[in-house]
């Protein structure tokens, strides 16, 4: 967590949780993906990755944008290989076991 100082009273009792910030950005990005607003979603995912470059969910979103799919499940229905995608590789690098297993099935 990052400590910040109030501009009014100079107190340091304010704390921001960057995890929540990134999660909010990701939630918004996935809403834009579901709506097919690829550019806005991509910009939001870039913002999330600038705060945490190891966020596997952001790479899921990037892969979805690359493939132009509005749901993750749709990735597994495509007749193409995703294993060479940089985003797939990042998911495998930074994802938890459940996410990695899911994406292995898509590949």
PDB file of C-alpha atoms in Angstrom:
ATOM      1  CA  UNK A   1       0.000   0.000   0.000  1.00  0.00           C
ATOM      2  CA  UNK A   2       1.131   3.501  -0.757  1.00  0.00           C
ATOM      3  CA  UNK A   3       1.008   6.304   1.793  1.00  0.00           C
ATOM      4  CA  UNK A   4      -0.243   9.685   0.611  1.00  0.00           C
ATOM      5  CA  UNK A   5      -0.501  13.080   2.276  1.00  0.00           C
ATOM      6  CA  UNK A   6      -3.644  15.206   2.432  1.00  0.00           C
ATOM      7  CA  UNK A   7      -3.137  18.528   0.651  1.00  0.00           C
ATOM      8  CA  UNK A   8      -5.407  20.324   3.128  1.00  0.00           C
ATOM      9  CA  UNK A   9      -4.184  19.113   6.532  1.00  0.00           C
ATOM     10  CA  UNK A  10      -0.919  17.361   5.541  1.00  0.00           C
ATOM     11  CA  UNK A  11      -2.056  14.226   7.387  1.00  0.00           C
ATOM     12  CA  UNK A  12      -0.604  10.903   6.314  1.00  0.00           C
ATOM     13  CA  UNK A  13      -3.564   8.898   7.582  1.00  0.00           C
ATOM     14  CA  UNK A  14      -4.777   8.453   4.024  1.00  0.00           C
ATOM     15  CA  UNK A  15      -3.881   5.211   2.347  1.00  0.00           C
ATOM     16  CA  UNK A  16      -4.656   4.037  -1.171  1.00  0.00           C
ATOM     17  CA  UNK A  17      -4.710   0.403  -2.157  1.00  0.00           C
ATOM     18  CA  UNK A  18      -3.332   0.144  -5.688  1.00  0.00           C
ATOM     19  CA  UNK A  19      -4.805  -3.363  -6.017  1.00  0.00           C
ATOM     20  CA  UNK A  20      -8.308  -1.874  -5.852  1.00  0.00           C
ATOM     21  CA  UNK A  21      -7.354   0.758  -8.410  1.00  0.00           C
ATOM     22  CA  UNK A  22      -6.078  -1.871 -10.825  1.00  0.00           C
ATOM     23  CA  UNK A  23      -9.151  -4.047 -10.255  1.00  0.00           C
ATOM     24  CA  UNK A  24     -11.460  -1.130 -11.038  1.00  0.00           C
ATOM     25  CA  UNK A  25      -9.514  -0.410 -14.226  1.00  0.00           C
ATOM     26  CA  UNK A  26      -9.717  -4.089 -15.220  1.00  0.00           C
ATOM     27  CA  UNK A  27     -13.455  -4.210 -14.550  1.00  0.00           C
ATOM     28  CA  UNK A  28     -13.961  -1.197 -16.793  1.00  0.00           C
ATOM     29  CA  UNK A  29     -11.732  -2.672 -19.493  1.00  0.00           C
ATOM     30  CA  UNK A  30     -13.709  -5.918 -19.576  1.00  0.00           C
ATOM     31  CA  UNK A  31     -16.970  -3.962 -19.839  1.00  0.00           C
ATOM     32  CA  UNK A  32     -15.548  -2.227 -22.904  1.00  0.00           C
ATOM     33  CA  UNK A  33     -14.406  -5.559 -24.338  1.00  0.00           C
ATOM     34  CA  UNK A  34     -17.922  -6.962 -23.909  1.00  0.00           C
ATOM     35  CA  UNK A  35     -19.214  -3.939 -25.826  1.00  0.00           C
ATOM     36  CA  UNK A  36     -16.615  -4.314 -28.574  1.00  0.00           C
ATOM     37  CA  UNK A  37     -14.940  -1.018 -27.691  1.00  0.00           C
ATOM     38  CA  UNK A  38     -11.486  -2.377 -28.373  1.00  0.00           C
ATOM     39  CA  UNK A  39      -9.472   0.859 -28.343  1.00  0.00           C
ATOM     40  CA  UNK A  40     -10.837   2.091 -25.017  1.00  0.00           C
ATOM     41  CA  UNK A  41     -10.388  -1.357 -23.463  1.00  0.00           C
ATOM     42  CA  UNK A  42      -6.820  -1.540 -24.736  1.00  0.00           C
ATOM     43  CA  UNK A  43      -5.991   1.855 -23.240  1.00  0.00           C
ATOM     44  CA  UNK A  44      -7.413   0.803 -19.875  1.00  0.00           C
ATOM     45  CA  UNK A  45      -5.447  -2.441 -19.923  1.00  0.00           C
ATOM     46  CA  UNK A  46      -2.275  -0.503 -20.689  1.00  0.00           C
ATOM     47  CA  UNK A  47      -3.025   1.642 -17.653  1.00  0.00           C
ATOM     48  CA  UNK A  48      -3.532  -1.433 -15.463  1.00  0.00           C
ATOM     49  CA  UNK A  49      -0.294  -2.962 -16.725  1.00  0.00           C
ATOM     50  CA  UNK A  50       1.598   0.263 -16.046  1.00  0.00           C
ATOM     51  CA  UNK A  51       0.619  -0.185 -12.392  1.00  0.00           C
ATOM     52  CA  UNK A  52       1.251  -3.940 -12.308  1.00  0.00           C
ATOM     53  CA  UNK A  53       3.093  -5.441 -15.260  1.00  0.00           C
ATOM     54  CA  UNK A  54       2.521  -8.961 -13.930  1.00  0.00           C
ATOM     55  CA  UNK A  55      -1.279  -8.846 -13.878  1.00  0.00           C
ATOM     56  CA  UNK A  56      -2.392 -11.965 -15.738  1.00  0.00           C
ATOM     57  CA  UNK A  57      -5.991 -10.742 -16.085  1.00  0.00           C
ATOM     58  CA  UNK A  58      -4.807  -7.708 -18.015  1.00  0.00           C
ATOM     59  CA  UNK A  59      -3.069 -10.058 -20.450  1.00  0.00           C
ATOM     60  CA  UNK A  60      -6.293 -12.038 -20.773  1.00  0.00           C
ATOM     61  CA  UNK A  61      -7.985  -8.825 -21.843  1.00  0.00           C
ATOM     62  CA  UNK A  62      -5.166  -8.017 -24.265  1.00  0.00           C
ATOM     63  CA  UNK A  63      -5.508 -11.465 -25.839  1.00  0.00           C
ATOM     64  CA  UNK A  64      -9.266 -11.025 -26.147  1.00  0.00           C
ATOM     65  CA  UNK A  65      -8.726  -7.715 -27.919  1.00  0.00           C
ATOM     66  CA  UNK A  66      -6.118  -9.256 -30.214  1.00  0.00           C
ATOM     67  CA  UNK A  67      -8.578 -12.013 -31.150  1.00  0.00           C
ATOM     68  CA  UNK A  68     -11.599  -9.667 -31.194  1.00  0.00           C
ATOM     69  CA  UNK A  69     -13.663 -11.844 -28.860  1.00  0.00           C
ATOM     70  CA  UNK A  70     -16.078 -10.397 -26.341  1.00  0.00           C
ATOM     71  CA  UNK A  71     -15.950 -13.293 -23.864  1.00  0.00           C
ATOM     72  CA  UNK A  72     -13.068 -15.403 -22.638  1.00  0.00           C
ATOM     73  CA  UNK A  73     -14.942 -18.614 -23.413  1.00  0.00           C
ATOM     74  CA  UNK A  74     -15.001 -17.633 -27.081  1.00  0.00           C
ATOM     75  CA  UNK A  75     -11.193 -17.970 -27.209  1.00  0.00           C
ATOM     76  CA  UNK A  76     -11.517 -21.736 -26.970  1.00  0.00           C
ATOM     77  CA  UNK A  77     -13.990 -21.817 -29.854  1.00  0.00           C
ATOM     78  CA  UNK A  78     -11.663 -20.179 -32.368  1.00  0.00           C
ATOM     79  CA  UNK A  79     -10.043 -22.414 -34.999  1.00  0.00           C
ATOM     80  CA  UNK A  80      -6.608 -20.862 -34.432  1.00  0.00           C
ATOM     81  CA  UNK A  81      -3.647 -21.516 -32.162  1.00  0.00           C
ATOM     82  CA  UNK A  82      -3.003 -18.937 -29.467  1.00  0.00           C
ATOM     83  CA  UNK A  83       0.228 -20.419 -28.122  1.00  0.00           C
ATOM     84  CA  UNK A  84       2.476 -18.061 -30.085  1.00  0.00           C
ATOM     85  CA  UNK A  85       0.719 -14.935 -28.796  1.00  0.00           C
ATOM     86  CA  UNK A  86       2.823 -12.829 -26.441  1.00  0.00           C
ATOM     87  CA  UNK A  87      -0.300 -12.314 -24.343  1.00  0.00           C
ATOM     88  CA  UNK A  88      -0.848 -16.078 -24.011  1.00  0.00           C
ATOM     89  CA  UNK A  89       2.774 -16.442 -22.918  1.00  0.00           C
ATOM     90  CA  UNK A  90       2.325 -13.728 -20.275  1.00  0.00           C
ATOM     91  CA  UNK A  91      -0.829 -15.460 -18.993  1.00  0.00           C
ATOM     92  CA  UNK A  92       1.203 -18.652 -18.618  1.00  0.00           C
ATOM     93  CA  UNK A  93       4.005 -16.727 -16.920  1.00  0.00           C
ATOM     94  CA  UNK A  94       1.958 -14.688 -14.430  1.00  0.00           C
ATOM     95  CA  UNK A  95      -1.351 -16.524 -14.060  1.00  0.00           C
ATOM     96  CA  UNK A  96      -2.364 -18.671 -11.132  1.00  0.00           C
ATOM     97  CA  UNK A  97      -2.745 -22.435 -11.623  1.00  0.00           C
ATOM     98  CA  UNK A  98      -6.471 -22.238 -12.398  1.00  0.00           C
ATOM     99  CA  UNK A  99      -6.028 -19.567 -15.062  1.00  0.00           C
ATOM    100  CA  UNK A 100      -3.110 -21.401 -16.663  1.00  0.00           C
ATOM    101  CA  UNK A 101      -5.069 -24.652 -16.826  1.00  0.00           C
ATOM    102  CA  UNK A 102      -8.053 -22.909 -18.406  1.00  0.00           C
ATOM    103  CA  UNK A 103      -5.856 -21.350 -21.076  1.00  0.00           C
ATOM    104  CA  UNK A 104      -4.034 -24.587 -21.789  1.00  0.00           C
ATOM    105  CA  UNK A 105      -7.437 -25.998 -22.705  1.00  0.00           C
ATOM    106  CA  UNK A 106      -8.107 -23.047 -25.019  1.00  0.00           C
ATOM    107  CA  UNK A 107      -4.772 -23.610 -26.744  1.00  0.00           C
TER     108      UNK A 107
END
